[in-house]
CSV table of C-alpha atoms in Angstrom, one decimal:
chain,number,residue,atom,x,y,z
A,237,MET,CA,-35.9,19.1,-6.6
A,238,GLU,CA,-36.1,20.4,-2.8
A,239,LYS,CA,-32.5,18.9,-2.2
A,240,LEU,CA,-31.0,19.8,-5.6
A,241,LYS,CA,-31.9,23.6,-4.7
A,242,THR,CA,-30.7,23.4,-1.3
A,243,ALA,CA,-27.3,21.7,-2.2
A,244,ILE,CA,-26.9,24.4,-4.9
A,245,PHE,CA,-27.8,27.4,-2.5
A,246,TYR,CA,-25.3,26.3,0.4
A,247,GLY,CA,-22.4,26.1,-2.2
A,248,ALA,CA,-22.1,23.2,-4.5
A,249,ASP,CA,-20.7,23.6,-7.7
A,250,ALA,CA,-22.7,20.5,-9.2
A,251,VAL,CA,-25.3,18.1,-8.3
A,252,TYR,CA,-26.0,14.5,-9.4
A,253,ILE,CA,-29.8,13.3,-9.6
A,254,GLY,CA,-31.3,10.1,-11.0
A,255,GLY,CA,-34.1,10.4,-13.9
A,256,GLU,CA,-37.0,7.9,-14.2
A,257,ALA,CA,-34.8,4.9,-15.3
A,258,TYR,CA,-31.1,3.6,-15.6
A,259,GLY,CA,-30.1,4.7,-12.0
A,260,LEU,CA,-29.4,3.2,-8.8
A,261,ARG,CA,-31.9,4.8,-6.2
A,262,THR,CA,-35.2,3.8,-7.8
A,263,ARG,CA,-36.6,4.3,-4.3
A,264,ALA,CA,-35.6,8.0,-4.4
A,265,GLY,CA,-37.6,10.7,-5.7
A,266,ASN,CA,-36.3,10.8,-9.4
A,267,PHE,CA,-36.5,13.4,-12.0
A,268,ASP,CA,-39.0,13.4,-14.5
A,269,TYR,CA,-37.8,15.2,-17.8
A,270,THR,CA,-40.3,18.2,-16.9
A,271,ASP,CA,-38.3,18.5,-13.2
A,272,MET,CA,-35.2,17.8,-14.9
A,273,GLN,CA,-35.6,20.8,-17.3
A,274,GLU,CA,-36.6,22.9,-14.0
A,275,GLY,CA,-33.3,21.6,-12.1
A,276,VAL,CA,-31.6,22.4,-14.9
A,277,ASP,CA,-32.4,25.8,-15.5
A,278,TYR,CA,-32.0,26.2,-11.7
A,279,ALA,CA,-28.4,25.1,-11.6
A,280,HIS,CA,-27.1,27.0,-14.5
A,281,ALA,CA,-29.0,30.3,-13.4
A,282,TYR,CA,-26.4,29.9,-10.5
A,283,GLY,CA,-23.6,28.6,-12.3
A,284,ALA,CA,-23.7,25.1,-11.1
A,285,LYS,CA,-24.1,21.8,-13.1
A,286,VAL,CA,-26.5,18.8,-13.1
A,287,TYR,CA,-25.1,15.3,-13.7
A,288,VAL,CA,-27.6,12.3,-14.1
A,289,ALA,CA,-26.8,8.9,-12.6
A,290,THR,CA,-27.4,6.1,-15.3
A,291,ASN,CA,-24.9,3.8,-13.6
A,292,MET,CA,-27.0,0.7,-13.3
A,293,MET,CA,-25.4,-2.6,-14.8
A,294,THR,CA,-27.9,-3.4,-17.5
A,295,HIS,CA,-29.1,-7.0,-18.4
A,296,GLU,CA,-30.6,-8.1,-21.6
A,297,GLY,CA,-33.5,-5.7,-22.4
A,298,ASP,CA,-32.9,-3.0,-19.8
A,299,GLU,CA,-30.9,-0.9,-22.4
A,300,ALA,CA,-34.3,-0.4,-24.3
A,301,GLY,CA,-35.0,3.0,-24.7
A,302,ALA,CA,-31.8,4.2,-23.6
A,303,GLY,CA,-31.1,6.4,-26.8
A,304,ASP,CA,-33.9,8.5,-26.5
A,305,PHE,CA,-33.5,9.2,-22.8
A,306,PHE,CA,-29.8,10.3,-23.7
A,307,ARG,CA,-31.1,12.4,-26.1
A,308,THR,CA,-33.7,14.0,-24.1
A,309,ILE,CA,-31.6,14.7,-21.1
A,310,ARG,CA,-28.8,16.4,-23.6
A,311,ASP,CA,-31.4,18.3,-25.2
A,312,ILE,CA,-32.7,19.5,-21.7
A,313,GLY,CA,-29.0,20.8,-21.2
A,314,VAL,CA,-27.6,18.2,-18.3
A,315,ASP,CA,-24.1,18.6,-18.2
A,316,ALA,CA,-23.2,14.9,-17.9
A,317,VAL,CA,-24.3,11.6,-17.2
A,318,ILE,CA,-22.5,9.3,-14.5
A,319,ILE,CA,-22.5,5.9,-16.0
A,320,SER,CA,-20.9,2.4,-15.7
A,321,ASP,CA,-21.8,-0.1,-18.4
A,322,PRO,CA,-20.2,0.0,-21.7
A,323,ALA,CA,-23.5,-1.0,-23.4
A,324,LEU,CA,-25.0,2.2,-22.2
A,325,MET,CA,-21.8,4.2,-22.7
A,326,THR,CA,-21.7,3.2,-26.4
A,327,ILE,CA,-25.6,4.0,-26.7
A,328,CYS,CA,-24.9,7.6,-25.2
A,329,ALA,CA,-22.0,8.3,-27.3
A,330,SER,CA,-24.0,7.0,-30.7
A,331,ASP,CA,-27.2,8.2,-30.2
A,332,ALA,CA,-26.7,11.6,-28.0
A,333,PRO,CA,-23.2,13.1,-29.1
A,334,GLY,CA,-22.1,15.9,-27.4
A,335,LEU,CA,-23.4,14.6,-23.9
A,336,GLU,CA,-20.3,14.0,-21.5
A,337,MET,CA,-19.8,10.7,-19.7
A,338,HIS,CA,-18.6,10.6,-16.3
A,339,LEU,CA,-17.2,7.0,-14.8
A,340,SER,CA,-19.1,5.9,-12.1
A,341,THR,CA,-17.6,4.7,-8.7
A,342,GLN,CA,-19.2,1.4,-9.5
A,343,GLN,CA,-16.7,0.7,-12.2
A,344,SER,CA,-13.7,0.3,-9.6
A,345,ALA,CA,-11.6,2.8,-11.1
A,346,VAL,CA,-8.3,2.4,-8.6
A,347,ASN,CA,-5.4,3.1,-11.1
A,348,TYR,CA,-4.2,5.4,-13.6
A,349,GLU,CA,-4.2,2.8,-16.6
A,350,THR,CA,-7.8,2.1,-16.0
A,351,LEU,CA,-8.7,6.1,-16.2
A,352,ASN,CA,-6.4,6.3,-19.5
A,353,PHE,CA,-8.4,3.4,-20.7
A,354,TRP,CA,-12.0,5.2,-20.1
A,355,LYS,CA,-10.4,8.4,-21.5
A,356,ASP,CA,-9.8,6.7,-25.0
A,357,PHE,CA,-13.1,5.5,-24.7
A,358,GLY,CA,-14.6,9.1,-24.5
A,359,LEU,CA,-15.1,9.6,-20.7
A,360,THR,CA,-14.2,13.0,-19.6
A,361,ARG,CA,-14.2,12.3,-15.7
A,362,CYS,CA,-13.5,9.4,-13.5
A,363,VAL,CA,-14.9,8.9,-10.3
A,364,LEU,CA,-12.6,6.8,-8.2
A,365,GLY,CA,-13.3,3.7,-6.3
A,366,ARG,CA,-13.7,4.3,-2.7
A,367,GLU,CA,-10.6,2.0,-2.0
A,368,VAL,CA,-8.4,4.5,-3.4
A,369,SER,CA,-5.7,5.7,-0.9
A,370,MET,CA,-4.4,9.6,-0.7
A,371,GLU,CA,-0.7,8.1,-2.1
A,372,GLU,CA,-2.3,6.3,-4.7
A,373,MET,CA,-4.8,9.1,-5.9
A,374,ASN,CA,-1.4,11.5,-6.1
A,375,GLU,CA,0.1,8.9,-8.1
A,376,ILE,CA,-3.0,8.6,-10.5
A,377,ARG,CA,-3.3,12.1,-10.9
A,378,ALA,CA,0.5,12.6,-12.1
A,379,LYS,CA,0.0,10.3,-14.6
A,380,THR,CA,-3.5,11.0,-16.3
A,381,ASP,CA,-5.1,14.4,-17.3
A,382,VAL,CA,-8.6,12.8,-17.4
A,383,GLU,CA,-10.7,14.9,-15.0
A,384,ILE,CA,-10.9,12.9,-11.5
A,385,GLU,CA,-13.2,12.8,-9.0
A,386,ALA,CA,-13.4,11.6,-5.5
A,387,PHE,CA,-15.9,10.8,-2.6
A,388,ILE,CA,-15.2,12.9,0.9
A,389,HIS,CA,-18.3,12.5,3.0
A,390,GLY,CA,-21.2,10.1,3.4
A,391,ALA,CA,-22.4,6.7,3.3
A,392,MET,CA,-19.8,3.9,2.5
A,393,CYS,CA,-20.8,0.3,0.8
A,394,ILE,CA,-19.3,-2.4,2.7
A,395,SER,CA,-18.4,-4.3,-0.9
A,396,TYR,CA,-15.9,-3.2,-3.6
A,397,SER,CA,-17.3,0.2,-4.9
A,398,GLY,CA,-20.7,-0.8,-4.2
A,399,ARG,CA,-21.1,-3.9,-6.3
A,400,CYS,CA,-22.5,-6.2,-3.9
A,401,THR,CA,-25.2,-9.1,-4.6
A,402,LEU,CA,-26.3,-9.9,-0.7
A,403,SER,CA,-29.5,-7.6,-1.5
A,404,ASN,CA,-30.1,-10.2,-4.8
A,405,HIS,CA,-29.9,-13.2,-2.5
A,406,MET,CA,-31.4,-11.8,0.9
A,407,ALA,CA,-34.3,-9.8,-0.7
A,408,ASN,CA,-34.8,-10.6,-4.6
A,409,ARG,CA,-33.8,-6.9,-5.2
A,410,ASP,CA,-31.0,-6.3,-7.5
A,411,ALA,CA,-28.6,-3.9,-6.0
A,412,ASN,CA,-26.5,-3.3,-9.6
A,413,ARG,CA,-30.1,-2.6,-11.0
A,414,GLY,CA,-31.1,-0.1,-8.8
A,415,GLY,CA,-32.9,-2.1,-6.0
A,416,CYS,CA,-30.5,-2.6,-3.2
A,417,SER,CA,-32.5,-3.4,0.3
A,418,GLN,CA,-29.1,-2.5,2.1
A,419,SER,CA,-29.0,-6.0,3.7
A,420,CYS,CA,-25.5,-4.7,5.2
A,421,ARG,CA,-27.3,-2.3,7.3
A,422,TRP,CA,-29.8,-5.0,8.9
A,423,HIS,CA,-29.3,-6.2,12.4
A,424,TYR,CA,-28.0,-10.0,12.6
A,425,GLY,CA,-27.9,-12.1,15.4
A,426,LEU,CA,-24.4,-14.2,16.2
A,427,PHE,CA,-24.9,-17.7,17.2
A,428,GLU,CA,-23.0,-20.5,18.4
A,429,MET,CA,-23.9,-24.3,17.1
A,430,ASP,CA,-22.7,-26.8,19.2
A,431,GLU,CA,-25.0,-30.0,18.2
A,432,PRO,CA,-26.9,-30.0,14.9
A,433,GLY,CA,-30.0,-28.2,15.6
A,434,GLU,CA,-29.1,-26.5,18.8
A,435,HIS,CA,-28.0,-22.7,18.8
A,436,GLN,CA,-27.3,-20.4,21.5
A,437,SER,CA,-26.9,-16.4,21.2
A,438,ILE,CA,-23.3,-15.2,21.6
A,439,THR,CA,-24.7,-11.5,21.1
A,440,GLU,CA,-24.0,-9.4,24.0
A,441,ALA,CA,-26.8,-7.8,25.9
A,442,GLY,CA,-27.5,-4.2,25.0
A,443,THR,CA,-25.3,-3.8,21.7
A,444,GLU,CA,-26.5,-3.1,18.5
A,445,PRO,CA,-26.5,-6.6,16.2
A,446,PHE,CA,-24.7,-5.0,13.6
A,447,SER,CA,-22.0,-7.7,11.6
A,448,MET,CA,-21.0,-5.6,8.3
A,449,SER,CA,-22.1,-2.1,8.6
A,450,ALA,CA,-19.4,0.3,7.5
A,451,VAL,CA,-19.1,3.8,9.3
A,452,ASP,CA,-19.4,6.9,7.4
A,453,LEU,CA,-16.5,8.6,5.5
A,454,SER,CA,-15.4,12.3,6.4
A,455,MET,CA,-12.4,14.1,5.1
A,456,ILE,CA,-13.1,17.7,6.8
A,457,HIS,CA,-9.8,17.1,8.4
A,458,HIS,CA,-8.0,16.9,5.2
A,459,ILE,CA,-8.9,19.3,3.2
A,460,PRO,CA,-5.3,20.5,2.3
A,461,ASP,CA,-4.4,17.0,1.3
A,462,LEU,CA,-7.5,16.8,-1.0
A,463,VAL,CA,-6.8,20.2,-2.6
A,464,ASN,CA,-3.2,19.9,-3.2
A,465,SER,CA,-3.8,16.2,-4.9
A,466,GLY,CA,-4.9,18.3,-7.8
A,467,ILE,CA,-7.9,16.4,-8.7
A,468,ASP,CA,-10.9,17.9,-10.1
A,469,SER,CA,-14.1,17.4,-8.3
A,470,LEU,CA,-14.7,16.5,-4.2
A,471,LYS,CA,-18.1,14.5,-4.2
A,472,ILE,CA,-20.5,14.4,-1.1
A,473,GLU,CA,-22.9,11.3,-0.7
A,474,GLY,CA,-26.7,12.5,-0.1
A,475,ARG,CA,-29.4,11.9,-2.4
A,476,MET,CA,-31.4,9.9,0.3
A,477,LYS,CA,-30.7,12.5,2.9
A,478,SER,CA,-32.7,15.2,4.4
A,479,ILE,CA,-32.3,19.2,3.0
A,480,HIS,CA,-31.2,19.5,6.8
A,481,TYR,CA,-28.3,17.2,6.0
A,482,VAL,CA,-27.4,18.5,2.8
A,483,SER,CA,-27.6,22.3,3.4
A,484,THR,CA,-25.5,21.4,6.9
A,485,VAL,CA,-22.8,19.2,5.0
A,486,SER,CA,-22.5,21.4,1.8
A,487,ASN,CA,-22.2,24.3,4.0
A,488,VAL,CA,-19.3,22.9,6.3
A,489,TYR,CA,-17.3,21.6,3.3
A,490,ARG,CA,-17.8,24.8,0.9
A,491,LYS,CA,-16.6,27.0,4.1
A,492,ALA,CA,-13.4,24.9,4.7
A,493,ILE,CA,-12.5,24.3,1.2
A,494,ASP,CA,-12.7,28.1,0.6
A,495,SER,CA,-10.9,29.2,3.7
A,496,TYR,CA,-7.9,26.9,2.4
A,497,CYS,CA,-8.0,27.9,-0.7
A,498,ALA,CA,-8.0,31.6,-0.3
A,499,ASP,CA,-5.0,31.5,2.4
A,500,PRO,CA,-3.3,28.1,2.7
A,501,GLU,CA,-0.5,29.5,4.5
A,502,ASN,CA,-2.9,30.4,7.7
A,503,TYR,CA,-5.7,28.0,6.9
A,504,ILE,CA,-6.8,26.8,10.5
A,505,LEU,CA,-9.9,23.8,10.5
A,506,LYS,CA,-12.0,25.7,13.2
A,507,GLN,CA,-13.7,23.3,15.6
A,508,GLU,CA,-17.2,24.9,15.0
A,509,TRP,CA,-16.9,23.5,11.5
A,510,VAL,CA,-16.4,19.9,12.6
A,511,ASP,CA,-19.2,20.5,15.0
A,512,GLU,CA,-21.5,21.6,12.7
A,513,LEU,CA,-21.3,18.2,11.1
A,514,TRP,CA,-22.1,16.4,14.1
A,515,LYS,CA,-25.8,18.4,14.1
A,516,VAL,CA,-27.0,16.0,11.4
A,517,ALA,CA,-27.9,12.2,11.7
A,518,GLN,CA,-24.9,10.0,10.5
A,519,ARG,CA,-23.0,7.3,11.5
A,520,GLU,CA,-19.7,7.2,13.1
A,521,LEU,CA,-16.9,8.9,10.6
A,522,SER,CA,-13.6,7.9,9.5
A,523,THR,CA,-11.2,8.4,6.4
A,524,GLY,CA,-12.1,5.1,5.0
A,525,PHE,CA,-9.3,4.0,2.7
A,526,PHE,CA,-7.4,7.1,2.2
A,527,TYR,CA,-5.0,6.7,5.0
A,528,ASN,CA,-5.0,3.2,6.0
A,529,GLU,CA,-6.9,0.0,5.8
A,530,PRO,CA,-10.3,0.0,7.6
A,531,THR,CA,-10.2,-2.0,10.5
A,532,GLU,CA,-13.0,-3.4,13.1
A,533,ASN,CA,-12.7,0.3,14.1
A,534,GLU,CA,-14.3,1.4,10.9
A,535,GLN,CA,-17.4,-1.1,11.6
A,536,LEU,CA,-20.7,-0.6,13.3
A,537,PHE,CA,-20.6,-3.2,16.2
A,538,GLY,CA,-22.2,-1.4,18.6
A,539,GLN,CA,-24.2,1.7,19.8
A,540,ARG,CA,-23.4,4.8,17.9
A,541,ARG,CA,-21.0,6.9,20.2
A,542,LYS,CA,-21.9,10.3,18.8
A,543,ILE,CA,-26.1,11.0,18.9
A,544,PRO,CA,-27.2,14.3,16.9
A,545,GLN,CA,-28.7,16.5,19.8
A,546,TYR,CA,-30.4,18.9,17.4
A,547,ALA,CA,-33.6,18.3,15.0
A,548,PHE,CA,-34.2,20.4,12.0
A,549,VAL,CA,-37.8,22.4,12.7
A,550,GLY,CA,-38.0,25.0,9.8
A,551,GLN,CA,-37.0,27.1,7.2
A,552,VAL,CA,-37.2,30.7,6.5
A,553,LEU,CA,-39.6,31.9,3.7
A,554,GLU,CA,-39.5,35.5,4.1
A,555,TYR,CA,-38.4,37.9,6.4
A,556,ASP,CA,-39.3,41.8,6.9
A,557,GLN,CA,-36.1,43.6,8.4
A,558,ASP,CA,-38.8,46.5,9.6
A,559,SER,CA,-41.0,44.2,11.9
A,560,GLN,CA,-38.4,41.7,12.1
A,561,ILE,CA,-40.8,39.4,11.6
A,562,ALA,CA,-40.0,35.9,9.8
A,563,VAL,CA,-42.3,33.6,7.9
A,564,ILE,CA,-41.3,30.0,8.4
A,565,GLN,CA,-42.3,26.6,7.0
A,566,GLN,CA,-42.5,24.2,10.1
A,567,ARG,CA,-40.8,20.8,9.4
A,568,ASN,CA,-41.0,19.5,13.3
A,569,ASN,CA,-42.9,20.5,16.3
A,570,PHE,CA,-41.6,23.7,18.1
A,571,GLY,CA,-42.8,25.9,20.0
A,572,VAL,CA,-42.5,29.4,22.1
A,573,GLY,CA,-39.7,28.8,24.9
A,574,ASP,CA,-37.5,26.6,22.7
A,575,GLU,CA,-34.0,27.9,21.8
A,576,LEU,CA,-33.4,28.2,18.3
A,577,GLU,CA,-30.7,28.3,16.0
A,578,PHE,CA,-30.6,29.6,12.5
A,579,TYR,CA,-28.2,29.1,9.8
A,580,GLY,CA,-27.6,30.1,6.3
A,581,PRO,CA,-24.7,29.9,3.6
A,582,GLY,CA,-21.4,31.1,4.2
A,583,MET,CA,-21.9,29.3,8.1
A,584,ARG,CA,-24.0,32.2,9.3
A,585,HIS,CA,-25.4,31.3,12.6
A,586,HIS,CA,-27.2,32.8,15.4
A,587,GLN,CA,-29.2,31.6,18.5
A,588,GLU,CA,-32.4,33.0,20.3
A,589,GLN,CA,-35.2,32.0,22.2
A,590,LEU,CA,-38.6,32.1,20.5
A,591,HIS,CA,-41.0,34.3,22.5
A,592,SER,CA,-43.8,34.9,20.0
A,593,LEU,CA,-45.2,32.8,17.5
A,594,TRP,CA,-48.4,33.6,15.2
A,595,ASP,CA,-50.3,31.2,12.6
A,596,GLU,CA,-51.3,32.1,9.2
A,597,GLN,CA,-54.5,34.4,10.1
A,598,GLY,CA,-52.3,36.3,12.4
A,599,LYS,CA,-53.7,34.4,15.8
A,600,PRO,CA,-51.1,34.0,18.5
A,601,ILE,CA,-50.2,30.1,19.1
A,602,VAL,CA,-47.9,28.6,21.4
A,603,ARG,CA,-46.6,25.7,19.2
A,604,ALA,CA,-46.4,24.8,15.6
A,605,PRO,CA,-47.2,21.0,15.5
A,606,HIS,CA,-48.5,20.6,12.0
A,607,ALA,CA,-46.6,19.5,9.1
A,608,LEU,CA,-45.5,21.8,7.0
A,609,GLN,CA,-47.4,24.8,8.7
A,610,ILE,CA,-46.9,28.3,7.7
A,611,VAL,CA,-46.0,30.5,10.9
A,612,ARG,CA,-44.8,33.8,11.5
A,613,MET,CA,-42.1,34.8,14.2
A,614,LYS,CA,-40.3,37.5,15.5
A,615,VAL,CA,-36.3,36.8,14.8
A,616,THR,CA,-34.1,39.8,16.2
A,617,GLN,CA,-31.0,39.2,13.8
A,618,PRO,CA,-31.8,39.4,10.1
A,619,VAL,CA,-32.3,36.2,8.3
A,620,LYS,CA,-32.9,35.4,4.5
A,621,PRO,CA,-35.6,33.1,2.6
A,622,ASN,CA,-34.1,29.2,2.7
A,623,ASP,CA,-32.0,29.7,5.9
A,624,MET,CA,-32.4,26.9,8.2
A,625,ILE,CA,-33.9,26.4,11.7
A,626,ARG,CA,-33.0,23.9,13.9
A,627,LYS,CA,-33.3,23.0,17.9
A,628,ARG,CA,-31.9,21.0,20.6
A,629,LYS,CA,-33.7,17.9,21.3
């Protein structure tokens, strides 16, 4: 719920969430019906939409109860489901008429004929496979009128559109039914075997022993291409990320997209927006398949070259302009003497050194070391509730 509200507050037009069944993030903090109603009400109050991911591939028996599930979330007011299994599509269409269906990237839609097929099946939007190039996306847009959504930032699966079975074999967890153990992200040793039973490590000392872990996707440098392609929705991966990540990445893309749409002729991508992305934890970044076939440079074979220099330390709950006192919920240890950076929607930023800190009872303290501790501090420039605070590590 916190991530849902953060994404919308920092500029998202829609959020995608998981319910308690049929999704691919079984280990996430998924939504029961009560939470879903709260999330939908919040989103709609801000003019945003909520999509529920129901994109698992069902084996026999997995579809039990799906009709009730789809009817319930339709009546809650969910705007659409993200779906990949035709069995679940059929159940949704027959048992919950009126609930929109969007094709998941799990179905690997990479040509316009496929999009037209799913449109005829009753789907209103297709999330493209992440293997589609910019040239192909432009052609697809020209030859279909179904809504198109494309991933533009976040983690990329090493397999084709996420349809991997490594986890099934290596951890007995079905990736396509929500149990992916991300085996591709594990460390692997490489060995040379001269004789049966004899092996010698050939992994270089001091390197991170990855073998098949992809870098993350980022299209921040190519907003004009994305907007001019005519697609309908730009998607950021992030349901398993922190609110620091969600707020920062949403903030940057919202600013860049709005700036370009407001004045395309004079648009300039500001370096400070790019730098902002590097203040949150992520892997190396690339443009994936948009402009060329990924090479070994788009894989993680060694230690990451850029390490985030900032830690998320708190969130503003209240601010009194007359006294300049802000009420803060602590998220990481910080204290007097630290140089803090405050940021909020619209890329509002300012920095200042912390000189005074009080606990909830008004007692002066030097540090705020306790998780979710409520403290007060003097902030010389105005801040707003839900603004975030980070500091240099």
